[in-house]
Short mmCIF file of C-alpha atoms and ligand atoms in Angstrom, two decimals:
data_model
loop_
_atom_site.label_atom_id
_atom_site.label_comp_id
_atom_site.label_asym_id
_atom_site.label_seq_id
_atom_site.Cartn_x
_atom_site.Cartn_y
_atom_site.Cartn_z
CA MET A 1 0.00 0.00 0.00
CA THR A 2 1.22 3.51 -0.72
CA GLU A 3 1.99 5.57 2.36
CA LEU A 4 -0.58 8.24 3.16
CA THR A 5 2.16 10.86 2.86
CA ASP A 6 2.82 9.80 -0.76
CA LEU A 7 -0.68 10.82 -1.84
CA THR A 8 -1.46 13.96 -3.74
CA LEU A 9 -3.88 16.41 -2.12
CA THR A 10 -6.56 15.36 -4.61
CA GLN A 11 -6.03 11.65 -3.83
CA ALA A 12 -6.14 12.35 -0.09
CA LEU A 13 -9.41 14.23 -0.54
CA ASP A 14 -10.86 11.28 -2.48
CA GLY A 15 -9.70 8.93 0.30
CA LEU A 16 -11.36 11.04 2.99
CA ARG A 17 -14.57 11.26 0.98
CA ALA A 18 -14.60 7.48 0.42
CA ARG A 19 -13.89 6.92 4.17
CA THR A 20 -10.75 4.90 3.22
CA PHE A 21 -8.98 6.71 6.06
CA SER A 22 -9.81 9.49 8.49
CA SER A 23 -8.32 12.95 8.80
CA VAL A 24 -6.85 11.93 12.16
CA GLU A 25 -5.03 9.00 10.48
CA LEU A 26 -3.86 11.26 7.66
CA THR A 27 -2.71 13.98 10.06
CA ARG A 28 -0.86 11.46 12.28
CA ALA A 29 0.92 10.12 9.20
CA PHE A 30 2.11 13.62 8.28
CA LEU A 31 3.20 14.45 11.85
CA GLU A 32 5.20 11.21 11.92
CA ARG A 33 6.76 11.95 8.54
CA ILE A 34 7.74 15.43 9.76
CA GLN A 35 9.33 13.89 12.84
CA GLN A 36 11.37 11.48 10.69
CA VAL A 37 12.36 13.73 7.83
CA ASP A 38 12.42 17.32 9.05
CA PRO A 39 15.55 16.87 11.20
CA LEU A 40 17.30 16.44 7.81
CA ILE A 41 15.35 19.08 5.83
CA HIS A 42 14.67 21.84 8.40
CA ALA A 43 11.55 23.15 6.65
CA PHE A 44 9.41 23.87 9.74
CA LEU A 45 9.98 26.83 12.06
CA THR A 46 6.87 26.08 14.15
CA LEU A 47 5.00 22.81 14.38
CA THR A 48 1.37 23.05 15.55
CA ALA A 49 0.82 19.34 16.21
CA ASP A 50 -1.85 19.72 18.94
CA LEU A 51 -3.87 22.17 16.87
CA ALA A 52 -3.56 19.86 13.84
CA LEU A 53 -4.91 16.85 15.74
CA GLN A 54 -7.79 18.87 17.20
CA GLN A 55 -8.72 20.17 13.77
CA ALA A 56 -8.45 16.68 12.27
CA GLU A 57 -10.80 15.28 14.90
CA ALA A 58 -13.25 18.10 14.28
CA ALA A 59 -12.98 17.53 10.51
CA ASP A 60 -13.81 13.83 10.90
CA LYS A 61 -16.86 14.68 13.01
CA ALA A 62 -17.98 17.31 10.52
CA ARG A 63 -17.58 14.89 7.61
CA ALA A 64 -19.56 12.22 9.47
CA ALA A 65 -22.30 14.84 9.85
CA GLY A 66 -22.38 15.44 6.09
CA ASP A 67 -19.97 18.38 5.73
CA ASP A 68 -17.80 18.37 2.59
CA LYS A 69 -15.91 21.67 2.54
CA PRO A 70 -13.28 21.82 -0.24
CA LEU A 71 -10.22 21.18 1.99
CA LEU A 72 -11.92 19.46 4.92
CA GLY A 73 -9.36 17.45 6.91
CA LEU A 74 -6.35 18.05 4.64
CA PRO A 75 -3.01 18.76 6.40
CA LEU A 76 -1.34 21.89 5.02
CA ALA A 77 1.41 24.29 6.15
CA LEU A 78 2.21 27.97 5.60
CA LYS A 79 5.20 30.17 4.89
CA ASP A 80 6.07 32.14 8.02
CA VAL A 81 5.39 35.45 6.22
CA LEU A 82 1.61 34.90 6.57
CA SER A 83 0.02 36.19 9.77
CA THR A 84 -1.53 33.41 11.84
CA GLN A 85 -3.66 34.28 14.83
CA GLY A 86 -2.19 32.83 18.03
CA ILE A 87 0.77 31.27 16.18
CA GLU A 88 4.21 32.88 16.11
CA THR A 89 4.99 34.61 12.80
CA THR A 90 8.66 35.52 12.42
CA CYS A 91 9.13 36.11 8.70
CA GLY A 92 12.47 34.35 9.15
CA SER A 93 13.72 37.38 11.10
CA ARG A 94 15.11 37.90 14.58
CA ILE A 95 13.27 41.21 14.63
CA LEU A 96 9.92 39.37 14.77
CA LYS A 97 10.99 36.53 17.08
CA GLY A 98 8.16 35.96 19.53
CA TYR A 99 5.60 38.04 17.58
CA VAL A 100 2.18 36.40 17.78
CA PRO A 101 -0.40 38.04 15.47
CA VAL A 102 -3.91 38.73 16.78
CA PHE A 103 -5.46 38.09 13.35
CA ASN A 104 -5.19 35.78 10.35
CA ALA A 105 -4.09 36.82 6.88
CA THR A 106 -7.12 36.63 4.57
CA VAL A 107 -5.66 33.71 2.60
CA VAL A 108 -5.04 31.84 5.88
CA GLN A 109 -8.58 32.51 7.10
CA ARG A 110 -9.94 31.19 3.81
CA LEU A 111 -7.96 27.95 4.19
CA TYR A 112 -9.29 27.54 7.76
CA ASP A 113 -12.83 28.24 6.53
CA ALA A 114 -12.37 25.57 3.85
CA GLY A 115 -11.46 23.00 6.53
CA MET A 116 -7.65 22.71 6.40
CA VAL A 117 -5.66 21.02 9.14
CA MET A 118 -2.81 23.37 10.11
CA LEU A 119 0.56 21.64 10.52
CA GLY A 120 2.74 24.68 11.12
CA LYS A 121 4.87 27.52 9.77
CA LEU A 122 7.66 27.14 7.24
CA ASN A 123 11.15 28.57 6.92
CA MET A 124 11.98 31.37 4.49
CA ASP A 125 14.62 33.94 3.65
CA GLU A 126 14.35 36.84 6.08
CA PHE A 127 11.43 39.05 4.94
CA ALA A 128 11.35 36.96 1.72
CA MET A 129 14.62 38.48 0.48
CA GLY A 130 16.63 35.77 -1.21
CA SER A 131 16.63 32.83 -3.59
CA SER A 132 17.95 30.02 -1.41
CA THR A 133 16.40 30.26 2.10
CA GLU A 134 19.95 30.71 3.41
CA ASN A 135 19.00 34.23 4.60
CA SER A 136 16.71 32.86 7.34
CA ALA A 137 17.85 34.04 10.77
CA PHE A 138 17.06 30.60 12.19
CA GLN A 139 18.03 27.65 9.99
CA ILE A 140 19.01 26.55 6.51
CA THR A 141 16.39 24.45 4.75
CA ARG A 142 17.79 21.66 2.61
CA ASN A 143 16.68 20.38 -0.78
CA PRO A 144 15.00 16.96 -0.41
CA TRP A 145 16.65 15.80 -3.67
CA ASP A 146 20.12 16.48 -2.26
CA VAL A 147 20.50 17.75 1.28
CA GLU A 148 23.79 19.47 0.42
CA ARG A 149 21.86 21.82 -1.87
CA VAL A 150 19.43 24.71 -1.38
CA PRO A 151 15.67 24.31 -1.94
CA GLY A 152 15.52 27.72 -3.64
CA GLY A 153 13.83 30.67 -2.04
CA SER A 154 12.51 32.65 -0.52
CA SER A 155 9.68 30.12 0.03
CA GLY A 156 12.19 27.26 0.40
CA GLY A 157 10.46 25.76 3.43
CA SER A 158 7.11 25.66 1.60
CA ALA A 159 8.61 23.94 -1.45
CA ALA A 160 10.76 21.47 0.51
CA ALA A 161 7.84 20.47 2.77
CA VAL A 162 5.67 19.42 -0.20
CA SER A 163 8.56 17.80 -2.06
CA ALA A 164 9.57 15.72 0.99
CA GLY A 165 5.97 14.64 1.73
CA MET A 166 5.61 16.66 4.95
CA ALA A 167 2.38 18.44 3.84
CA LEU A 168 -0.21 17.86 1.12
CA GLY A 169 0.14 21.46 0.02
CA THR A 170 1.56 24.76 1.26
CA LEU A 171 1.32 28.48 0.65
CA GLY A 172 4.25 30.71 -0.19
CA THR A 173 4.67 34.22 -1.53
CA ASP A 174 6.26 35.43 -4.76
CA THR A 175 7.66 38.95 -5.09
CA GLY A 176 10.23 38.24 -7.79
CA GLY A 177 10.16 34.46 -8.12
CA SER A 178 9.90 33.09 -4.61
CA ILE A 179 7.15 30.58 -5.42
CA ARG A 180 8.15 29.53 -8.94
CA GLN A 181 11.94 29.21 -8.41
CA PRO A 182 11.80 26.99 -5.27
CA GLY A 183 9.02 25.03 -7.01
CA ALA A 184 11.46 24.35 -9.85
CA LEU A 185 14.41 23.50 -7.61
CA CYS A 186 12.30 21.08 -5.53
CA GLY A 187 10.45 19.50 -8.48
CA ILE A 188 6.82 20.40 -7.66
CA ALA A 189 3.93 22.44 -9.07
CA ALA A 190 3.94 26.07 -7.89
CA LEU A 191 1.79 29.01 -8.93
CA LYS A 192 2.34 32.76 -8.67
CA PRO A 193 -1.13 34.19 -9.17
CA SER A 194 -1.62 37.52 -10.93
CA TYR A 195 -1.09 40.57 -8.73
CA GLY A 196 -4.46 41.30 -7.11
CA ARG A 197 -5.89 37.80 -7.56
CA CYS A 198 -5.22 36.79 -3.93
CA SER A 199 -5.41 39.14 -0.97
CA ARG A 200 -2.21 40.51 0.56
CA TYR A 201 -3.97 41.38 3.82
CA GLY A 202 -1.91 39.88 6.65
CA LEU A 203 1.02 39.03 4.40
CA VAL A 204 4.04 40.76 5.96
CA ALA A 205 4.94 43.32 3.28
CA PHE A 206 8.20 43.23 1.30
CA GLY A 207 7.49 44.92 -2.06
CA SER A 208 3.84 45.92 -1.91
CA SER A 209 3.40 46.38 -5.67
CA LEU A 210 4.87 42.91 -6.29
CA ASP A 211 3.93 40.57 -3.39
CA CYS A 212 1.56 37.69 -4.28
CA PRO A 213 0.58 34.75 -2.07
CA GLY A 214 0.15 31.45 -3.92
CA PRO A 215 0.10 27.65 -3.63
CA PHE A 216 2.54 24.73 -3.89
CA GLY A 217 1.36 21.18 -4.61
CA ARG A 218 2.47 17.85 -5.99
CA THR A 219 0.29 18.31 -9.06
CA VAL A 220 -1.26 21.14 -11.00
CA GLU A 221 -4.69 19.93 -9.91
CA ASP A 222 -3.64 20.24 -6.24
CA VAL A 223 -2.48 23.80 -6.90
CA ALA A 224 -5.78 24.60 -8.66
CA ARG A 225 -7.75 23.38 -5.62
CA LEU A 226 -5.75 25.59 -3.26
CA LEU A 227 -6.00 28.62 -5.56
CA GLN A 228 -9.76 28.13 -5.75
CA VAL A 229 -10.00 28.66 -2.00
CA ILE A 230 -7.59 31.59 -1.58
CA ALA A 231 -8.47 33.62 -4.72
CA GLY A 232 -11.01 36.41 -4.88
CA HIS A 233 -11.74 39.94 -3.80
CA ASP A 234 -11.03 41.01 -0.24
CA PRO A 235 -12.40 44.32 1.06
CA LEU A 236 -9.36 44.48 3.39
CA ASP A 237 -6.90 44.73 0.45
CA ALA A 238 -7.56 47.69 -1.83
CA THR A 239 -5.42 46.14 -4.60
CA SER A 240 -7.34 42.86 -4.70
CA VAL A 241 -9.54 42.75 -7.78
CA GLN A 242 -13.27 42.21 -8.12
CA ASN A 243 -12.97 39.84 -11.14
CA PRO A 244 -15.03 36.68 -10.62
CA VAL A 245 -13.05 33.52 -9.71
CA PRO A 246 -13.47 30.81 -12.38
CA ASP A 247 -13.78 27.10 -11.54
CA TYR A 248 -10.09 26.22 -11.85
CA VAL A 249 -10.48 22.45 -11.38
CA ALA A 250 -13.27 22.18 -13.96
CA GLY A 251 -10.95 24.04 -16.37
CA LEU A 252 -8.39 21.20 -16.31
CA THR A 253 -9.67 19.53 -19.46
CA GLY A 254 -6.37 17.99 -20.58
CA ASP A 255 -6.89 19.67 -23.93
CA VAL A 256 -4.38 22.14 -25.41
CA LYS A 257 -5.44 21.87 -29.06
CA GLY A 258 -5.05 25.23 -30.71
CA LEU A 259 -3.41 26.81 -27.64
CA ARG A 260 -0.81 29.33 -28.86
CA ILE A 261 2.47 29.05 -26.95
CA GLY A 262 5.07 31.80 -27.25
CA LEU A 263 8.77 30.99 -26.99
CA PRO A 264 10.66 34.23 -26.16
CA LYS A 265 14.18 34.29 -27.56
CA GLU A 266 15.40 36.48 -24.66
CA TYR A 267 14.88 33.61 -22.19
CA PHE A 268 17.39 31.24 -23.75
CA ILE A 269 20.61 32.91 -22.73
CA ASP A 270 24.32 32.14 -22.59
CA GLY A 271 25.37 30.76 -19.27
CA MET A 272 22.25 28.78 -18.54
CA GLN A 273 22.68 25.09 -17.76
CA PRO A 274 22.43 23.18 -21.09
CA GLU A 275 20.25 20.45 -19.56
CA VAL A 276 17.72 23.09 -18.48
CA GLU A 277 17.44 24.43 -22.02
CA GLN A 278 17.12 20.91 -23.46
CA ALA A 279 14.42 19.88 -20.99
CA VAL A 280 12.39 23.05 -21.54
CA ARG A 281 12.59 22.76 -25.33
CA ALA A 282 11.55 19.10 -25.08
CA ALA A 283 8.59 20.11 -22.88
CA VAL A 284 7.47 22.66 -25.46
CA ALA A 285 7.75 19.96 -28.16
CA THR A 286 5.51 17.73 -26.01
CA LEU A 287 2.89 20.48 -25.80
CA GLU A 288 3.15 20.88 -29.58
CA ARG A 289 2.52 17.15 -30.05
CA LEU A 290 -0.58 17.55 -27.89
CA GLY A 291 -1.93 20.07 -30.37
CA ALA A 292 -0.55 23.44 -29.23
CA GLU A 293 0.92 25.85 -31.74
CA VAL A 294 4.42 27.18 -30.95
CA ILE A 295 5.28 30.74 -32.00
CA GLU A 296 8.67 32.46 -31.62
CA ILE A 297 8.21 35.80 -29.86
CA SER A 298 10.35 38.62 -28.50
CA LEU A 299 10.15 40.46 -25.16
CA PRO A 300 12.76 43.13 -25.92
CA HIS A 301 13.02 44.76 -22.47
CA THR A 302 13.69 41.50 -20.61
CA ASP A 303 17.32 42.47 -19.92
CA TYR A 304 16.25 45.45 -17.81
CA SER A 305 14.14 43.39 -15.41
CA LEU A 306 16.90 42.62 -12.97
CA PRO A 307 18.10 46.23 -12.43
CA VAL A 308 14.52 47.52 -12.40
CA TYR A 309 13.45 44.94 -9.81
CA TYR A 310 16.47 45.67 -7.60
CA LEU A 311 15.51 49.35 -7.51
CA ILE A 312 11.75 48.99 -7.02
CA ALA A 313 11.67 46.05 -4.60
CA PRO A 314 14.29 47.51 -2.20
CA ALA A 315 12.64 50.97 -2.43
CA GLU A 316 9.31 49.51 -1.32
CA ALA A 317 11.04 47.31 1.25
CA SER A 318 12.85 50.27 2.81
CA ALA A 319 9.49 51.94 3.41
CA ASN A 320 7.74 48.76 4.60
CA LEU A 321 10.50 47.82 7.05
CA ALA A 322 10.52 51.21 8.76
CA ARG A 323 7.81 49.93 11.12
CA TYR A 324 10.19 47.53 12.91
CA ASP A 325 11.30 49.93 15.60
CA GLY A 326 11.16 47.76 18.72
CA ILE A 327 8.11 49.67 19.91
CA ARG A 328 5.31 47.88 18.08
CA PHE A 329 6.49 44.39 17.10
CA GLY A 330 8.97 41.80 18.29
CA PRO A 331 11.84 42.02 20.75
CA ARG A 332 13.17 45.43 21.81
CA VAL A 333 16.85 46.00 22.51
CA GLU A 334 16.44 48.50 25.37
CA LYS A 335 19.04 51.30 25.46
CA GLY A 336 17.29 53.87 27.63
CA GLU A 337 16.79 56.64 25.09
CA MET A 338 14.60 56.32 22.00
CA TRP A 339 17.22 56.64 19.24
CA PRO A 340 19.78 54.25 20.74
CA THR A 341 16.94 51.76 21.38
CA TYR A 342 15.70 52.12 17.83
CA LYS A 343 19.17 51.67 16.36
CA ALA A 344 20.11 48.68 18.52
CA THR A 345 16.78 47.01 17.79
CA ARG A 346 17.23 47.44 14.05
CA ARG A 347 20.72 45.89 14.22
CA GLN A 348 18.80 42.61 14.52
CA PHE A 349 18.08 42.69 10.77
CA GLY A 350 20.30 40.34 8.76
CA GLU A 351 22.88 41.46 6.22
CA GLU A 352 20.70 41.07 3.11
CA VAL A 353 17.83 43.01 4.67
CA ILE A 354 20.19 45.83 5.67
CA ARG A 355 21.60 45.85 2.12
CA ARG A 356 18.07 46.24 0.68
CA ILE A 357 17.12 49.00 3.13
CA MET A 358 20.26 50.93 2.15
CA LEU A 359 19.70 50.42 -1.58
CA GLY A 360 16.05 51.40 -1.30
CA THR A 361 16.64 54.45 0.87
CA TYR A 362 19.30 55.67 -1.56
CA ALA A 363 17.09 55.11 -4.63
CA LEU A 364 14.29 57.11 -3.00
CA SER A 365 16.37 59.95 -1.64
CA ALA A 366 16.02 63.54 -2.88
CA GLY A 367 18.17 64.11 -5.94
CA TYR A 368 18.29 60.43 -6.87
CA TYR A 369 14.57 59.65 -6.92
CA ASP A 370 14.05 60.64 -10.58
CA ALA A 371 17.30 59.12 -11.79
CA TYR A 372 16.74 55.73 -10.12
CA TYR A 373 13.26 55.06 -8.77
CA GLY A 374 11.41 57.17 -11.37
CA LYS A 375 13.42 55.68 -14.23
CA ALA A 376 12.85 52.17 -12.94
CA GLN A 377 9.08 52.74 -12.84
CA ALA A 378 9.15 53.99 -16.45
CA VAL A 379 11.07 50.92 -17.62
CA ARG A 380 8.71 48.69 -15.62
CA THR A 381 5.92 49.97 -17.86
CA LEU A 382 7.93 49.03 -20.95
CA ILE A 383 8.42 45.50 -19.58
CA LYS A 384 4.70 45.22 -18.97
CA ARG A 385 3.96 46.46 -22.49
CA ASP A 386 6.19 43.74 -23.97
CA TYR A 387 3.88 41.19 -22.38
CA ASP A 388 0.72 43.07 -23.43
CA GLU A 389 1.95 42.89 -27.04
CA ALA A 390 2.98 39.24 -26.76
CA PHE A 391 -0.38 38.16 -25.32
CA LYS A 392 -2.10 39.57 -28.41
CA GLN A 393 -0.36 36.77 -30.36
CA VAL A 394 -0.15 33.93 -27.85
CA ASP A 395 -2.11 32.47 -24.91
CA VAL A 396 0.83 31.22 -22.86
CA ILE A 397 4.57 31.95 -22.79
CA ALA A 398 6.93 29.03 -22.08
CA THR A 399 10.37 29.59 -20.53
CA PRO A 400 12.73 27.93 -18.08
CA THR A 401 11.81 28.81 -14.48
CA SER A 402 15.42 28.96 -13.28
CA PRO A 403 18.66 29.10 -15.32
CA THR A 404 20.16 26.31 -13.20
CA THR A 405 19.07 23.41 -11.03
CA ALA A 406 19.57 23.55 -7.23
CA PHE A 407 22.97 24.94 -6.26
CA LYS A 408 25.13 23.95 -3.30
CA ILE A 409 24.56 25.48 0.10
CA GLY A 410 27.06 28.34 0.49
CA GLN A 411 27.83 28.54 -3.25
CA ASN A 412 26.28 31.99 -3.82
CA THR A 413 26.19 33.46 -0.32
CA ASP A 414 29.25 35.70 -0.75
CA ASP A 415 28.12 37.02 -4.11
CA PRO A 416 24.75 38.82 -3.93
CA LEU A 417 24.71 39.52 -7.69
CA GLN A 418 25.12 35.83 -8.50
CA MET A 419 22.27 35.09 -6.08
CA TYR A 420 20.08 37.75 -7.76
CA LEU A 421 20.60 35.99 -11.12
CA ALA A 422 18.72 32.93 -9.82
CA ASP A 423 15.51 34.89 -10.49
CA VAL A 424 16.39 36.31 -13.89
CA PHE A 425 13.54 34.35 -15.57
CA THR A 426 10.90 35.03 -12.91
CA LEU A 427 11.42 38.76 -12.20
CA PRO A 428 9.90 40.14 -15.46
CA ALA A 429 6.49 38.52 -14.84
CA SER A 430 6.47 39.88 -11.28
CA LEU A 431 7.10 43.41 -12.55
CA ALA A 432 4.27 42.98 -15.10
CA GLY A 433 1.85 41.58 -12.49
CA ILE A 434 0.99 38.53 -14.64
CA CYS A 435 0.62 34.90 -13.50
CA GLY A 436 3.15 32.08 -13.78
CA LEU A 437 3.19 28.35 -13.08
CA ASN A 438 6.15 26.04 -12.52
CA VAL A 439 5.76 22.43 -13.66
CA PRO A 440 8.48 19.76 -13.34
CA CYS A 441 9.86 18.90 -16.80
CA GLY A 442 12.93 16.73 -16.27
CA PHE A 443 16.10 16.09 -14.28
CA ASP A 444 19.73 16.99 -14.86
CA ASN A 445 22.52 14.40 -14.84
CA GLN A 446 22.88 14.77 -11.06
CA GLY A 447 19.23 13.83 -10.56
CA LEU A 448 18.09 17.36 -9.72
CA PRO A 449 14.68 18.57 -10.94
CA ILE A 450 14.21 21.07 -13.79
CA GLY A 451 11.19 23.38 -14.06
CA LEU A 452 9.14 24.70 -16.97
CA GLN A 453 7.61 28.14 -16.45
CA LEU A 454 4.26 28.84 -18.11
CA LEU A 455 3.31 32.53 -18.03
CA GLY A 456 -0.18 33.85 -18.72
CA ALA A 457 -1.74 37.29 -19.06
CA ALA A 458 -3.10 38.85 -15.86
CA PHE A 459 -6.10 36.89 -14.51
CA THR A 460 -5.75 33.95 -16.89
CA GLU A 461 -4.65 31.45 -14.23
CA GLU A 462 -7.10 28.94 -15.72
CA VAL A 463 -5.15 28.99 -19.00
CA VAL A 464 -1.70 28.29 -17.51
CA LEU A 465 -3.20 25.68 -15.18
CA ARG A 466 -4.87 23.93 -18.13
CA ALA A 467 -1.59 23.91 -20.11
CA GLY A 468 0.44 22.69 -17.11
CA HIS A 469 -2.10 19.99 -16.30
CA ALA A 470 -2.18 18.74 -19.92
CA TYR A 471 1.62 18.57 -19.87
CA GLU A 472 1.54 16.58 -16.61
CA GLN A 473 -0.96 14.11 -18.09
CA ALA A 474 1.51 13.40 -20.91
CA THR A 475 4.62 13.03 -18.71
CA ASP A 476 5.56 11.43 -15.40
CA TRP A 477 8.15 13.86 -13.99
CA HIS A 478 5.69 15.00 -11.30
CA THR A 479 5.28 11.44 -10.00
CA ARG A 480 8.97 11.09 -9.00
CA ARG A 481 9.68 11.46 -5.30
CA PRO A 482 13.02 12.26 -3.66
CA VAL A 483 14.57 9.72 -1.31
CA VAL A 484 15.52 11.88 1.63
CA ARG A 485 18.81 10.83 3.13
CA HIS A 486 21.67 12.53 4.83
CA GLU A 487 24.85 12.33 2.81
CA ALA A 488 27.18 14.31 5.06
N1 LIG B 501 14.99 36.49 -4.96
C1 LIG B 501 14.25 37.70 -5.12
C2 LIG B 501 14.65 38.66 -4.03
O1 LIG B 501 15.50 38.33 -3.27
C3 LIG B 501 12.77 37.42 -5.07
C4 LIG B 501 12.28 37.14 -3.70
C5 LIG B 501 10.81 36.94 -3.62
O2 LIG B 501 10.13 36.66 -4.60
N2 LIG B 501 10.28 37.09 -2.42
O3 LIG B 501 14.14 39.73 -3.90
#
């Protein structure tokens, strides 16, 4: 018999509905798996085992009484950037150690309302700044496919937990790639929704014009089920849109006949790992065999995405992080007077966060605002227009998610620019506010997963999900599971 922790979220839901097992049995299996495997992976910052078992018991009772909420009794876990009422929320930072929110983020509340069983909070780069989860103040999460390598970031804990079978699904956030890139490096399905599709209320802010919460799952269908629950307008977030939420699961028809797929020449660059390019081109050929039409396109401003992102995101971060003053949140380093207290408290930020605050403050300062921040905003519009033009010709754009497979722990930590390059293929879509899905599409010769990125116009999640699902039906990459073992 397959282990309960090997099931997909959809299979687990079928099992609960058929009474093959209970939510308590399912939840116990996941708690046991976490106990066995997490000492090697280090994905969880907080485990809420008692809460999980209580919720599982309640879910079983509710089901027996005829309740069938969309996620009833399914064990899930959340990136520690999402506010959880009564559960510590650190954002991977010492400056929020011990902070216990008095409210739930909207996306969290929606998961609770849909019946999820809450397993705990997952590790991340401090304030979601990073591409490897090595910037967490607390621990380094390891890639389940090779524990000497990073899981990607900043939602590395969320990706590693699903990949290693420690949760049926998780939520992460994507500001410049932090859902899609760890999804690729850990070999699972991962969706960055369009900006405004899912509420940011209660998501600890990094770059407010870029931040998007979104789901990780073993399959595209699992991701669609989670998106269904968290998507939709929220009166508490003025940037969340009113657009109706389609039925994402019903949209997974397996059919891509006539779908127009754009292949942008700017995304196949020198220096990318040859196996990544081969796997992505092979994946596009598979979609073509299934009836899609492949069209070469150009997104001419792609090259500017990295500098533009590293002006805008730090500028917004420098404003958002001003609130951590030791007065309102987290631990205070008391120095008697206000300014010394403020300064000493803010020394708790890690190196990368300090770097971003300095970059952002500089870019926004009088005399430099127009030259840096203003210019970056203008070029951001050009990047968005490239996509607007492209989506007149095509329905979906196919690219690699990451230029390389998972890198070694420590490999890029002394070279911030090298680390920033990990997101070179995910940043442009973030700046344009469009949606993007990672789907596993192969392995390199070291056995590390490779990801295909499918981008869609804003609020066409159903289109990228349909394409990703059809690709999954024709391939078996998503069925491979890592064997977690400690090599050191
Ligand atoms: N790696 C990028 C950064 O460090 C993106 C992070 C993210 O999407 N949260 O800013």
